[in-house]
Coordinates of C-alpha atoms in Angstrom, one line a residue:
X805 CA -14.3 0.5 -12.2
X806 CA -16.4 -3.0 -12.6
X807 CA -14.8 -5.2 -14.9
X808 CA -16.7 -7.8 -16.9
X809 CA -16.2 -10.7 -20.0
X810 CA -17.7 -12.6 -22.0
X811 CA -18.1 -16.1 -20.6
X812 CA -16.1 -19.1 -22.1
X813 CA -17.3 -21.4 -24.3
X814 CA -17.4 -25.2 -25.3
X815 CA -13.5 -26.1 -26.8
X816 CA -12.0 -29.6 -27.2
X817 CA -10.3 -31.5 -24.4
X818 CA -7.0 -30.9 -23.8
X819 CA -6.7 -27.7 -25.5
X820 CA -5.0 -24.2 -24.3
X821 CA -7.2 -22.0 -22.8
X822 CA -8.3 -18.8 -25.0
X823 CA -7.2 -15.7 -23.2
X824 CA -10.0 -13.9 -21.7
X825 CA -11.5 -10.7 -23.3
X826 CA -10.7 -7.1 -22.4
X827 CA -12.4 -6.0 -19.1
X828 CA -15.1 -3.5 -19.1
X829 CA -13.3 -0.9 -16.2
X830 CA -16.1 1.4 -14.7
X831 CA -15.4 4.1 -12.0
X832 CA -16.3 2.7 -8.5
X833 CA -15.2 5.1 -5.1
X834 CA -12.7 8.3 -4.0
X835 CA -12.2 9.0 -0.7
X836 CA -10.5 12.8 -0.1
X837 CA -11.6 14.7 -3.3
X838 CA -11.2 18.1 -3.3
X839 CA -13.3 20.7 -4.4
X840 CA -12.6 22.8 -7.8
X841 CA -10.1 25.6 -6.9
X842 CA -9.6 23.8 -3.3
X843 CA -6.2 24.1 -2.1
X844 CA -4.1 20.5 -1.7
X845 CA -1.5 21.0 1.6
X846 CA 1.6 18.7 0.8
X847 CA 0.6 16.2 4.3
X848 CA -2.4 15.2 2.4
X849 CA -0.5 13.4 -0.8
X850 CA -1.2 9.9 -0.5
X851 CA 2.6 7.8 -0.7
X852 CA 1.4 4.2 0.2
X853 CA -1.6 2.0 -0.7
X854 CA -2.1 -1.5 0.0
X855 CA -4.9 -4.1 0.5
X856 CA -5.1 -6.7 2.9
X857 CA -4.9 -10.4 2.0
X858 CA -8.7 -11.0 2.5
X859 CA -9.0 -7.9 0.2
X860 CA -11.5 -6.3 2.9
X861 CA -9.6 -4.0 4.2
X862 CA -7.8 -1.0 2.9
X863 CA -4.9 1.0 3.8
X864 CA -3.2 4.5 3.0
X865 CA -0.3 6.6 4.2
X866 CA 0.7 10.0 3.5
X867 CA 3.2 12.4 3.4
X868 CA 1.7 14.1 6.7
X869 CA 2.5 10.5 8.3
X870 CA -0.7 9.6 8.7
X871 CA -2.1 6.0 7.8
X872 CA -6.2 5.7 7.0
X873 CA -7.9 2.5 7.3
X874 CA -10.5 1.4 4.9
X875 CA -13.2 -1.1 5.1
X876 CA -15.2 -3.5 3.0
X877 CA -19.1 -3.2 3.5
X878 CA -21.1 -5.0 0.7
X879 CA -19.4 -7.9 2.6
X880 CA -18.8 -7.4 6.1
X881 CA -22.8 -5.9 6.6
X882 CA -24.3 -9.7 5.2
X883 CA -21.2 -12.1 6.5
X884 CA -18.2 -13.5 4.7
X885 CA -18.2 -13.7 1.0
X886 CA -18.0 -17.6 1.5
X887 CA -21.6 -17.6 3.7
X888 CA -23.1 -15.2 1.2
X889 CA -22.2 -17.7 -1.5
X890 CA -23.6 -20.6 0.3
X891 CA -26.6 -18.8 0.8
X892 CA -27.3 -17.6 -2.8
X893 CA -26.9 -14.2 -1.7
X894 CA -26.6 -11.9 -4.4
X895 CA -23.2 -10.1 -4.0
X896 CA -22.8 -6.6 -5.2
X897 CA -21.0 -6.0 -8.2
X898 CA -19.9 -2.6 -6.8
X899 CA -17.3 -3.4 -4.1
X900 CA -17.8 -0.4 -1.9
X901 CA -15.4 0.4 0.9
X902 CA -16.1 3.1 3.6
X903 CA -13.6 5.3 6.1
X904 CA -12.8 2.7 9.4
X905 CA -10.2 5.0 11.3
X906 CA -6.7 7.1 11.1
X907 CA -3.9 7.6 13.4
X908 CA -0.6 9.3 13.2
X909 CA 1.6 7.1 13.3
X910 CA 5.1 9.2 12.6
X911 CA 6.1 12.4 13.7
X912 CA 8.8 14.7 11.4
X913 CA 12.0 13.9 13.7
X914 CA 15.4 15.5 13.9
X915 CA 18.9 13.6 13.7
X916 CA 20.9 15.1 15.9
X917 CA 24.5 13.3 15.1
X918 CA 24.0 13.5 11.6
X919 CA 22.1 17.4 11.7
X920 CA 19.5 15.4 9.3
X921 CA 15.7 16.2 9.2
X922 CA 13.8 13.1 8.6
X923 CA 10.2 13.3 7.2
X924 CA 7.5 11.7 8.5
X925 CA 6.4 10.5 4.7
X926 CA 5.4 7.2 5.3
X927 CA 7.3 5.3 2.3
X928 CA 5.4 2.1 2.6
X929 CA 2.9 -0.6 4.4
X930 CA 2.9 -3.5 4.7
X931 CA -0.7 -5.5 6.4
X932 CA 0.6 -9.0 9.1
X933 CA -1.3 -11.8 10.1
X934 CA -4.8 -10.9 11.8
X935 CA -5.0 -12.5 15.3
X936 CA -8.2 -12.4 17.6
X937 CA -10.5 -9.8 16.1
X938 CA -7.2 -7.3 15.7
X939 CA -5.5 -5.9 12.3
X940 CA -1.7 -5.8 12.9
X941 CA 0.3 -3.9 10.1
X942 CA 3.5 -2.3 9.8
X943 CA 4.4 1.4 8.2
X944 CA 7.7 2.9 8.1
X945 CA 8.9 6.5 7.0
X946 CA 12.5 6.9 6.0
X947 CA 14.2 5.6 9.1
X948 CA 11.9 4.3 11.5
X949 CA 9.5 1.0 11.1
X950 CA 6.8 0.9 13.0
X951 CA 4.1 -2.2 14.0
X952 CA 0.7 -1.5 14.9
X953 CA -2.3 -3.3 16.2
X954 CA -5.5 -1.7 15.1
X955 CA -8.5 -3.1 17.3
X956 CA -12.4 -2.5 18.0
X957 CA -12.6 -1.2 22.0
X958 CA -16.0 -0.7 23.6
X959 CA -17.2 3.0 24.5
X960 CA -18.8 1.6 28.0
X961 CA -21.8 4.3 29.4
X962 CA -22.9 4.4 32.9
X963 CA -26.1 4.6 33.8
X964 CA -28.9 3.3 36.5
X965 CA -28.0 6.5 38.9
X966 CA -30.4 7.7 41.8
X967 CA -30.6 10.6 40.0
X968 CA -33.6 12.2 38.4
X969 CA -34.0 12.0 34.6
X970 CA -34.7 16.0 34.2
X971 CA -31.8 16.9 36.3
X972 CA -29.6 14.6 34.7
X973 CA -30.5 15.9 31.4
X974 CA -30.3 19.7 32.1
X975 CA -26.7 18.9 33.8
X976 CA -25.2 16.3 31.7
X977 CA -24.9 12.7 31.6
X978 CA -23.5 11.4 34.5
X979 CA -21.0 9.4 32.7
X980 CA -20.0 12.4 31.1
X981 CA -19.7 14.9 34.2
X982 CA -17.8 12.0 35.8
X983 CA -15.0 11.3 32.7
X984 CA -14.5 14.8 31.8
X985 CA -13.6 16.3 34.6
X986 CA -11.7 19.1 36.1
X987 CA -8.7 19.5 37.8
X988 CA -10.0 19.5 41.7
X989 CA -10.6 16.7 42.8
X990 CA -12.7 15.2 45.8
X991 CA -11.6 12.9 48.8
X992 CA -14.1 10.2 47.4
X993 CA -12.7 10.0 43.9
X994 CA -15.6 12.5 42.5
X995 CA -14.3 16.4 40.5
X996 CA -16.1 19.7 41.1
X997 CA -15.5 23.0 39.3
X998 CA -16.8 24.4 42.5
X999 CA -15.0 25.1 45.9
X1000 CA -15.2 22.1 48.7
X1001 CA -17.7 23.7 50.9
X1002 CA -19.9 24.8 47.6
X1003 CA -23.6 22.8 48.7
X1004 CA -24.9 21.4 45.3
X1005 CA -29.0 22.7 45.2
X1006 CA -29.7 21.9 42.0
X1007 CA -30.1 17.9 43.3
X1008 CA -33.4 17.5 45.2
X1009 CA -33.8 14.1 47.9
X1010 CA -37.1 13.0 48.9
X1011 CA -37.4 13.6 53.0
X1012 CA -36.8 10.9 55.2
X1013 CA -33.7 9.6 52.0
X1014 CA -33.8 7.4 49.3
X1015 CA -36.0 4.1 49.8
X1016 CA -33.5 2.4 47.9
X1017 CA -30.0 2.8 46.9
X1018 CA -29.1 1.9 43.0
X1019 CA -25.5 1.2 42.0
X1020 CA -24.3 2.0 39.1
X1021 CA -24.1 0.1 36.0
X1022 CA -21.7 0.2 33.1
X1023 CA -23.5 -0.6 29.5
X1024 CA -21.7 -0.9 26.2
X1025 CA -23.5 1.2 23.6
X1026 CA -20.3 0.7 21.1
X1027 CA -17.3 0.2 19.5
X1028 CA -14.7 2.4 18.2
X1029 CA -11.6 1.5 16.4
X1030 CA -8.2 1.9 18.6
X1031 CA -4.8 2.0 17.1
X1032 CA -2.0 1.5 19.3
X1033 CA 2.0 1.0 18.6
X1034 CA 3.3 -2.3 19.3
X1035 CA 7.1 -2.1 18.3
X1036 CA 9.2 0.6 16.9
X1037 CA 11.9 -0.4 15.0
X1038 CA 14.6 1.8 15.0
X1039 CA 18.4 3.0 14.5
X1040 CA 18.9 0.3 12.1
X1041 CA 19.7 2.3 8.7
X1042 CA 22.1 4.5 7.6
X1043 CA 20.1 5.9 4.6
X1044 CA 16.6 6.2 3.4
X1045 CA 14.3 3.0 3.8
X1046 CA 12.5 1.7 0.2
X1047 CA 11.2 -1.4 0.9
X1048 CA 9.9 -3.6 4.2
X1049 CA 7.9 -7.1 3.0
X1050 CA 7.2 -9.6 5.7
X1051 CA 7.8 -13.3 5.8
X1052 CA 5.5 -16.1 5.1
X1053 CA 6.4 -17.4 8.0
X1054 CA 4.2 -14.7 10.0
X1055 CA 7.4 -14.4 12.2
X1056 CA 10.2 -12.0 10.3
X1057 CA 10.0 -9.5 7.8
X1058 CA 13.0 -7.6 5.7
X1059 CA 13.5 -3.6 5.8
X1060 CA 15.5 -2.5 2.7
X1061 CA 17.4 0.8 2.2
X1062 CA 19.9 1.9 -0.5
X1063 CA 22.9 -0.4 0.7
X1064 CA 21.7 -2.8 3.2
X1065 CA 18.8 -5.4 3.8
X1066 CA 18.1 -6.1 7.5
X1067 CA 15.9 -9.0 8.8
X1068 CA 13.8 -8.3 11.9
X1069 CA 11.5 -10.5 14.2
X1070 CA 8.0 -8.6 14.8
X1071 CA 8.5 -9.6 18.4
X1072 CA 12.2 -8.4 18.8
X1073 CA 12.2 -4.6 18.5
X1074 CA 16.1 -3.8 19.6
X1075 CA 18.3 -6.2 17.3
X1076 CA 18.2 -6.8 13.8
X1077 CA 20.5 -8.6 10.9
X1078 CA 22.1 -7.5 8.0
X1079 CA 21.7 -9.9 5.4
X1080 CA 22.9 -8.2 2.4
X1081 CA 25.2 -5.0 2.6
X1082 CA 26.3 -4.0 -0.9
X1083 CA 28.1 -0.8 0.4
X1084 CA 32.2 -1.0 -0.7
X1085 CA 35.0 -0.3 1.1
X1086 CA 35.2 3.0 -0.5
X1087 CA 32.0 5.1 -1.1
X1088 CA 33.6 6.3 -4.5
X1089 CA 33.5 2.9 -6.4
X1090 CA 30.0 2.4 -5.6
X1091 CA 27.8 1.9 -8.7
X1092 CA 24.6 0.6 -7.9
X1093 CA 22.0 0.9 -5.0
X1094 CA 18.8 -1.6 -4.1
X1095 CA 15.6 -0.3 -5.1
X1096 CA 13.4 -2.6 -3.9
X1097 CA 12.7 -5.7 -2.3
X1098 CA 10.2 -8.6 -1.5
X1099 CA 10.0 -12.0 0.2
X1100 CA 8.6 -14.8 -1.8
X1101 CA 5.1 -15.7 -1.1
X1102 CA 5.0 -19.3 0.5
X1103 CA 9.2 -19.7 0.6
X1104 CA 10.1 -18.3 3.6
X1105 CA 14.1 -18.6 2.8
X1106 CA 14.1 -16.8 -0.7
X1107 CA 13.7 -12.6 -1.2
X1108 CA 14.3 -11.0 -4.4
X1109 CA 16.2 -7.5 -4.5
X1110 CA 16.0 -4.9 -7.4
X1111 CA 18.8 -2.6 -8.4
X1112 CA 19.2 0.7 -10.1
X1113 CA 21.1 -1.0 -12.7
X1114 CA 18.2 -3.2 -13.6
X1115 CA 18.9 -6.0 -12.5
X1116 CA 16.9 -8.6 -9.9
X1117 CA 19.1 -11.2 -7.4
X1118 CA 17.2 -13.9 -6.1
X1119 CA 19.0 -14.7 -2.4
X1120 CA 18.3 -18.3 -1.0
X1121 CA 18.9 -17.5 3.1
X1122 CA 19.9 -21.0 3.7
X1123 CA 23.3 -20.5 1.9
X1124 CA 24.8 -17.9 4.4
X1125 CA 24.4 -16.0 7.1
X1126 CA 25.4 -12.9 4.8
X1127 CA 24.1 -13.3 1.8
X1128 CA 26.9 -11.1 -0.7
X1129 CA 26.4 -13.9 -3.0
X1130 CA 22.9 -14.3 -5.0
X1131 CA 21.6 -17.8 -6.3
X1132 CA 20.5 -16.2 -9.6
X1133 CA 20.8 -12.7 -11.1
X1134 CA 17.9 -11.4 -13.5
X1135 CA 19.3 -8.6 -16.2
X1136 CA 18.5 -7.7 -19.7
X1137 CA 21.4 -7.2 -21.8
X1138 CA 21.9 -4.2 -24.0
X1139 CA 21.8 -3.4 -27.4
X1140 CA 25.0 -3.0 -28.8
X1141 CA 25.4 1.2 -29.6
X1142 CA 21.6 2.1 -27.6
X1143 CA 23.4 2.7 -24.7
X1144 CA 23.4 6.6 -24.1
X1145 CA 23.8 8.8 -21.0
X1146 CA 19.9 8.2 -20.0
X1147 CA 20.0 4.4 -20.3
X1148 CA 21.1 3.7 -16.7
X1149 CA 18.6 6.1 -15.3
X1150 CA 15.9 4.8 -17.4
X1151 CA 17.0 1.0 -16.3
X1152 CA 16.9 1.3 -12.9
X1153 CA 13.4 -0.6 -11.3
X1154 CA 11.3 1.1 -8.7
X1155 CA 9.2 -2.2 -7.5
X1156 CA 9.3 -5.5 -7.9
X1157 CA 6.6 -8.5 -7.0
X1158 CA 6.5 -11.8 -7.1
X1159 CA 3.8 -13.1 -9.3
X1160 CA 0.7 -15.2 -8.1
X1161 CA 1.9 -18.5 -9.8
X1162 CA 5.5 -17.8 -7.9
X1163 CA 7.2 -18.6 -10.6
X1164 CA 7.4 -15.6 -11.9
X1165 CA 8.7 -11.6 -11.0
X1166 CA 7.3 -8.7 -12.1
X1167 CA 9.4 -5.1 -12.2
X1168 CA 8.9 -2.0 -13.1
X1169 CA 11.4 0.7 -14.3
X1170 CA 10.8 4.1 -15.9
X1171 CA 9.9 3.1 -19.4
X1172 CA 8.8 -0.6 -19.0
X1173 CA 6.7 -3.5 -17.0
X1174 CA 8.6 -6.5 -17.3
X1175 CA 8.0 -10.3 -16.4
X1176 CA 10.6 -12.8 -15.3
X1177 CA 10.7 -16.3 -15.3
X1178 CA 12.7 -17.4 -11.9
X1179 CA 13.9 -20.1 -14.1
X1180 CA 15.5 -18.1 -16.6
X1181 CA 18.4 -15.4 -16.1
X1182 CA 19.1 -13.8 -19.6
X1183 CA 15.8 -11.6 -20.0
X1184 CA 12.2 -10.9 -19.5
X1185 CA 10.1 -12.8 -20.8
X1186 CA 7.5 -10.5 -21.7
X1187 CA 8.0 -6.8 -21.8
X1188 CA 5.2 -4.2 -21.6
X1189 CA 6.0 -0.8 -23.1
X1190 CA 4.5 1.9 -20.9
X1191 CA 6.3 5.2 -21.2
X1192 CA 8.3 4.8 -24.5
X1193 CA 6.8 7.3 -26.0
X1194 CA 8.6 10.0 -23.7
X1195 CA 12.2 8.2 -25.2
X1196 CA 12.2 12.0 -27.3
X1197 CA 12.0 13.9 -24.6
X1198 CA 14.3 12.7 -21.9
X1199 CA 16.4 16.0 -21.6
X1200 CA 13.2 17.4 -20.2
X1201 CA 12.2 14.9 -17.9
X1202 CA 16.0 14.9 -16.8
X1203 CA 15.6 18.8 -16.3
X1204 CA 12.6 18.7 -14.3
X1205 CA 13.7 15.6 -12.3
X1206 CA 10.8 13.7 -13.7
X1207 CA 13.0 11.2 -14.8
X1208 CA 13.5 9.8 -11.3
X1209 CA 9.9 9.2 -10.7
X1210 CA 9.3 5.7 -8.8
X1211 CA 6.2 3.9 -10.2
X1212 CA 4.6 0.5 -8.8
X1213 CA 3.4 -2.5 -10.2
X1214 CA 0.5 -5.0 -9.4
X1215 CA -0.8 -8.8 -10.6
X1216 CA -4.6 -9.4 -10.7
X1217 CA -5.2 -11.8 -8.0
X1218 CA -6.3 -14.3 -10.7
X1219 CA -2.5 -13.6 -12.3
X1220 CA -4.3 -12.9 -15.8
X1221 CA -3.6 -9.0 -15.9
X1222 CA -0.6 -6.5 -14.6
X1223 CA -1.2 -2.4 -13.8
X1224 CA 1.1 0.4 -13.4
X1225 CA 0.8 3.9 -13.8
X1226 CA 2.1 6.8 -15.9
X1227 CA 1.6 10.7 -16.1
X1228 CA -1.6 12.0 -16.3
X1229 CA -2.9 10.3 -14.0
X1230 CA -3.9 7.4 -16.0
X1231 CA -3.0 3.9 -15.3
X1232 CA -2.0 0.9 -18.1
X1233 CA -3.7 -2.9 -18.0
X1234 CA -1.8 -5.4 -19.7
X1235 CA -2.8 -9.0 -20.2
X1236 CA -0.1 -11.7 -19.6
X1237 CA -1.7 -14.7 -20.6
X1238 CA -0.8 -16.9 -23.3
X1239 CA -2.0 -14.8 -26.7
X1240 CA -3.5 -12.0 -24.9
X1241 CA -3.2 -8.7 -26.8
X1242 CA -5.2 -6.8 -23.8
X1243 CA -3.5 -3.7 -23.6
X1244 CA -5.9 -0.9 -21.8
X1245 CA -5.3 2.6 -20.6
X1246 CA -7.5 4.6 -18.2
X1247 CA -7.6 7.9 -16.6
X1248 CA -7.9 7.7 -13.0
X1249 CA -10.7 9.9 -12.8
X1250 CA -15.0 9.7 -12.2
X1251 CA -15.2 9.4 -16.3
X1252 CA -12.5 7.4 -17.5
X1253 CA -11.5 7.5 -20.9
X1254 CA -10.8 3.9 -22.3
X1255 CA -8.8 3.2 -25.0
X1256 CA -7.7 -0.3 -26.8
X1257 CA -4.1 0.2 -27.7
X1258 CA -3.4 -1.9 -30.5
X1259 CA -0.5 -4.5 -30.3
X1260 CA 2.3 -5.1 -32.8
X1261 CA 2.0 -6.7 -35.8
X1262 CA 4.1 -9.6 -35.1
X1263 CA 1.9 -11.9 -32.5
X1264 CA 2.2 -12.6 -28.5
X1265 CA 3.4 -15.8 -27.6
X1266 CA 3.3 -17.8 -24.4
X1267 CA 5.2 -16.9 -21.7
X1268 CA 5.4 -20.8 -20.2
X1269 CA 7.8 -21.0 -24.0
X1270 CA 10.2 -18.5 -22.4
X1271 CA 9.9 -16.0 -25.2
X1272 CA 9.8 -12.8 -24.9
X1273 CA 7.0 -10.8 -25.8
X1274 CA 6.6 -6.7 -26.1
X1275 CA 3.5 -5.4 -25.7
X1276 CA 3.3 -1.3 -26.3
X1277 CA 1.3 0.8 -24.5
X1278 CA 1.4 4.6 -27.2
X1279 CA 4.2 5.3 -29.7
X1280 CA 3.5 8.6 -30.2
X1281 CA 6.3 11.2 -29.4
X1282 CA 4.0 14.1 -28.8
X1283 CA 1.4 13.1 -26.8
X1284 CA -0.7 10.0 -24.4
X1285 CA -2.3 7.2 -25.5
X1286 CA -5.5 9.0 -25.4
X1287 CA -4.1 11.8 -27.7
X1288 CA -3.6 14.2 -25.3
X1289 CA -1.0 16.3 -24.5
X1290 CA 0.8 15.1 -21.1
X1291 CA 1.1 16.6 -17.8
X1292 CA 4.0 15.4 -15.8
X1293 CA 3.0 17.5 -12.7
X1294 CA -0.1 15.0 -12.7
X1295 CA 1.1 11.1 -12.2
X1296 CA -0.1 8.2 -11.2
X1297 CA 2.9 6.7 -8.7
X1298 CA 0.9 4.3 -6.3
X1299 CA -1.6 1.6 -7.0
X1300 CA -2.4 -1.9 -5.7
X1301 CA -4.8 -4.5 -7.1
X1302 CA -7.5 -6.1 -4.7
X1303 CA -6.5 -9.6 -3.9
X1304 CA -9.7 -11.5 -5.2
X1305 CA -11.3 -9.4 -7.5
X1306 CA -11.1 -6.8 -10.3
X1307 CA -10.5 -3.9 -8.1
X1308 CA -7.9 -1.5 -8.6
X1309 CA -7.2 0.9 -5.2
X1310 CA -4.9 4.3 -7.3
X1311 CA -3.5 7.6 -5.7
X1312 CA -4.8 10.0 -8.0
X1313 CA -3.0 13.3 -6.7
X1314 CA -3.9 13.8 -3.3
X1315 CA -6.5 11.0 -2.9
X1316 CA -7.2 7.4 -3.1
X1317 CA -10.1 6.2 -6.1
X1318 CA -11.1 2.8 -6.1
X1319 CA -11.5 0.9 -9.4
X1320 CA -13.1 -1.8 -10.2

């Protein structure tokens, strides 16, 4: 979907910066729709979306453990954005983004010691630093992490034989004939479906030989994508993997399960270190689990962990080698008498990022999207209602295990706007700028149904005061924001906003829709 505003006008010097207007969200790309009444196979559920740092690339994992590459085209078929800009190209206004390659890259595997199945659902990607012409990213399932190096190879053709055209025509490229070939072999390197002493007719020689002798030559025609497994990272947790975020140091990267947080080196596949291990002496007082976890962007010694408790620890590595002990702990207290037998549940956070201006963190737990200033520990300080409207009906969501579903959470590259998603399969904008009351649902579909959701009453104030602000999304018990009834079998878990522009990449079902 394109978005588009109204451009700014003349204000005096020196004074705040209006919020900018609502975008205009059109419909842009899906890759992997289905046609009506056409069956979806379980392998083919997208679990894992992320864009590259240049934003011109685009990658998916499934639940069959596959990961699909995407690429940019309005850009990469006139040069880099910068050029095109120098040159007063006209850029499209349509991002478009075509199929690059796929590979498997895990297998459903069998724990033997443990009699344990382990899926080859890839959980989440995670794109490394480039390095001569070659992608590099990492993908993990439940247990095993994975780094791969996806590269453009050269298809090479051989050609300038002493063989006529005709006959090489009628019998198959020589290039061909001589790469596919069967299982006898002849003493000069050559293959032959035919017995040894079989004399080949069909090739014709001018009496008296050949007046001259051409060797072969090998020509690029060209260039196919090749993925291939650098380091597998492996035997390193004891339960189910949630998180891996790499370092900005271009060196390390974390892996995150429900007790422990291990720090690898991309170039060390065999060793790892526990950093954080929250699992007690006795498996029976254990009240909490990590849920997520991310490195800072530029600060190469800080991570952030999320809990299912609600809480976010910000861990400075320079303090210890284990770090047990966090340097600041993010939680919002409750209401005296709201606690009930779903508030724990409902508290627990399924993603957290660290906000463009890195000051700030941004979670996401069943019912809300929060913000959090790093500099202050005793609550959000803006909170966007997204799912309170299902408050009514959490016996059936608890029933139906609805209740557990793990949404993510995205910035706008520009830091103006947060997304997450909800049932559905629509998705929620919210603006986070001082006195923004943007607040826009969508449906993640070809026709999108937009709707402004009106704010409170009582107005937004900045989040640089460290107020808190609550922006809501649909108050209404009985159905969406768009008035309809809601379908939980139908929701919108994985998103990720392109780096530089207004371009939302969704999993709606079984496939990926761009957005922009």
């Amino acid at each position: 979907m394109k978005a588009s505003g109204a451009e700014d006008g003349g204000r005096p010097a020196g004074s705040p910066a209006p919020p900018p207007p609502p975008l205009e969200w059109k419909f842009s790309q899906v890759f992997g729709e289905r046609m009506a009444g056409e069956e979806v196979h379980e392998v083919d559920i997208i679990s894992a979306i992320e864009f590259d740092k240049s934003g011109d690339h685009l990658a998916t994992g499934d639940r069959g453990g596959r990961v699909v590459l995407f690429e940019r085209t309005d850009v990469t078929n006139h040069g880099s954005r910068k050029d095109l800009e120098m040159q007063d190209y006209p850029i499209s206004r349509h991002p478009e983004f075509r199929y690059k390659t796929e590979f498997q890259s895990h297998e459903p595997e069998f724990d033997y010691l443990k009699s344990l199945e382990i899926e080859e659902k890839i959980n989440k990607i995670k794109w490394c630093q480039p390095a001569n012409h070659a992608l590099f990213l990492l993908s993990t399932n439940d247990k095993t992490i994975k780094y791969w190096k996806v590269q453009e190879r050269k298809v090479k053709k051989i050609s300038e034989m002493n063989v006529d055209a005709s006959i090489a025509e009628q019998n198959g490229s020589i290039a061909s004939s001589s790469m596919n070939c069967p299982s006898r072999y002849l003493p000069n390197g050559g293959c032959s479906e035919r017995p040894y002493n079989h004399l080949n007719n069909e090739l014709s020689f001018p009496h008296g030989g050949l007046p001259s002798l051409r060797l072969p030559m090998v020509t690029s025609q060209e260039t196919n994508p090749i993925a291939r497994c650098r380091r597998i990272y492996a035997h390193a947790h004891d339960y189910h993997i949630n998180s891996i975020s790499n370092n900005s140091d271009g060196e390390t990267f974390i892996s995150a399960d429900d007790l422990r947080i291990n720090l690898w080196n991309l170039e060390i596949s065999n060793q790892s270190f526990n950093i954080i291990d929250v699992k007690p002496a006795n498996m029976e007082d254990l009240t909490e689990v990590i849920t997520s976890a991310e490195f800072h962007p530029t600060h190469c010694n800080m991570l952030a962990y999320s809990s299912s408790k609600g809480s976010i620890r910000l861990i400075d590595l320079r303090q210890s080698a284990l770090c047990d002990n966090h340097s600041k702990m993010f939680e919002e207290r409750d209401t005296p008498g709201s606690r009930s037998f779903f508030t724990e549940i409902i508290a627990s956070i399924s993603d957290i990022k660290f906000a463009k201006d890195e000051r700030h963190i941004l979670s996401r737990d069943y019912m809300t999207l929060k913000l959090w200033d790093i500099n202050m520990e005793s609550g959000p300080v803006a909170t966007f209602q997204v799912n309170e409207y299902l408050r009514p009906k959490l016996c059936d969501l608890y029933e139906n295990d609805s209740i557990f579903d793990k949404f993510d959470c995205c910035q706008s590259g520009d830091g103006l706007r947060v997304a997450t998603g909800s049932y559905s399969n629509l998705f929620r904008v919210f603006g986070c700028m001082t006195g923004s009351d943007e607040a826009t649902t969508l449906e993640a579909s070809k026709n999108p149904m937009r709707q402004q959701v009106q704010t409170p009453s009582r107005p937004a104030r900045s989040v640089s005061t460290l107020t808190r602000v609550v922006r809501r999304g649909s108050e209404s018990p009985a159905v969406d924001a768009n008035g309809n009834s809601y379908d939980f079998t139908t929701k919108l878990l994985h998103l990720a906003w392109h780096p530089t522009e207004n371009l939302i990449a969704l999993r709606r079902m079984c496939r990926a829709a761009a957005s922009d």
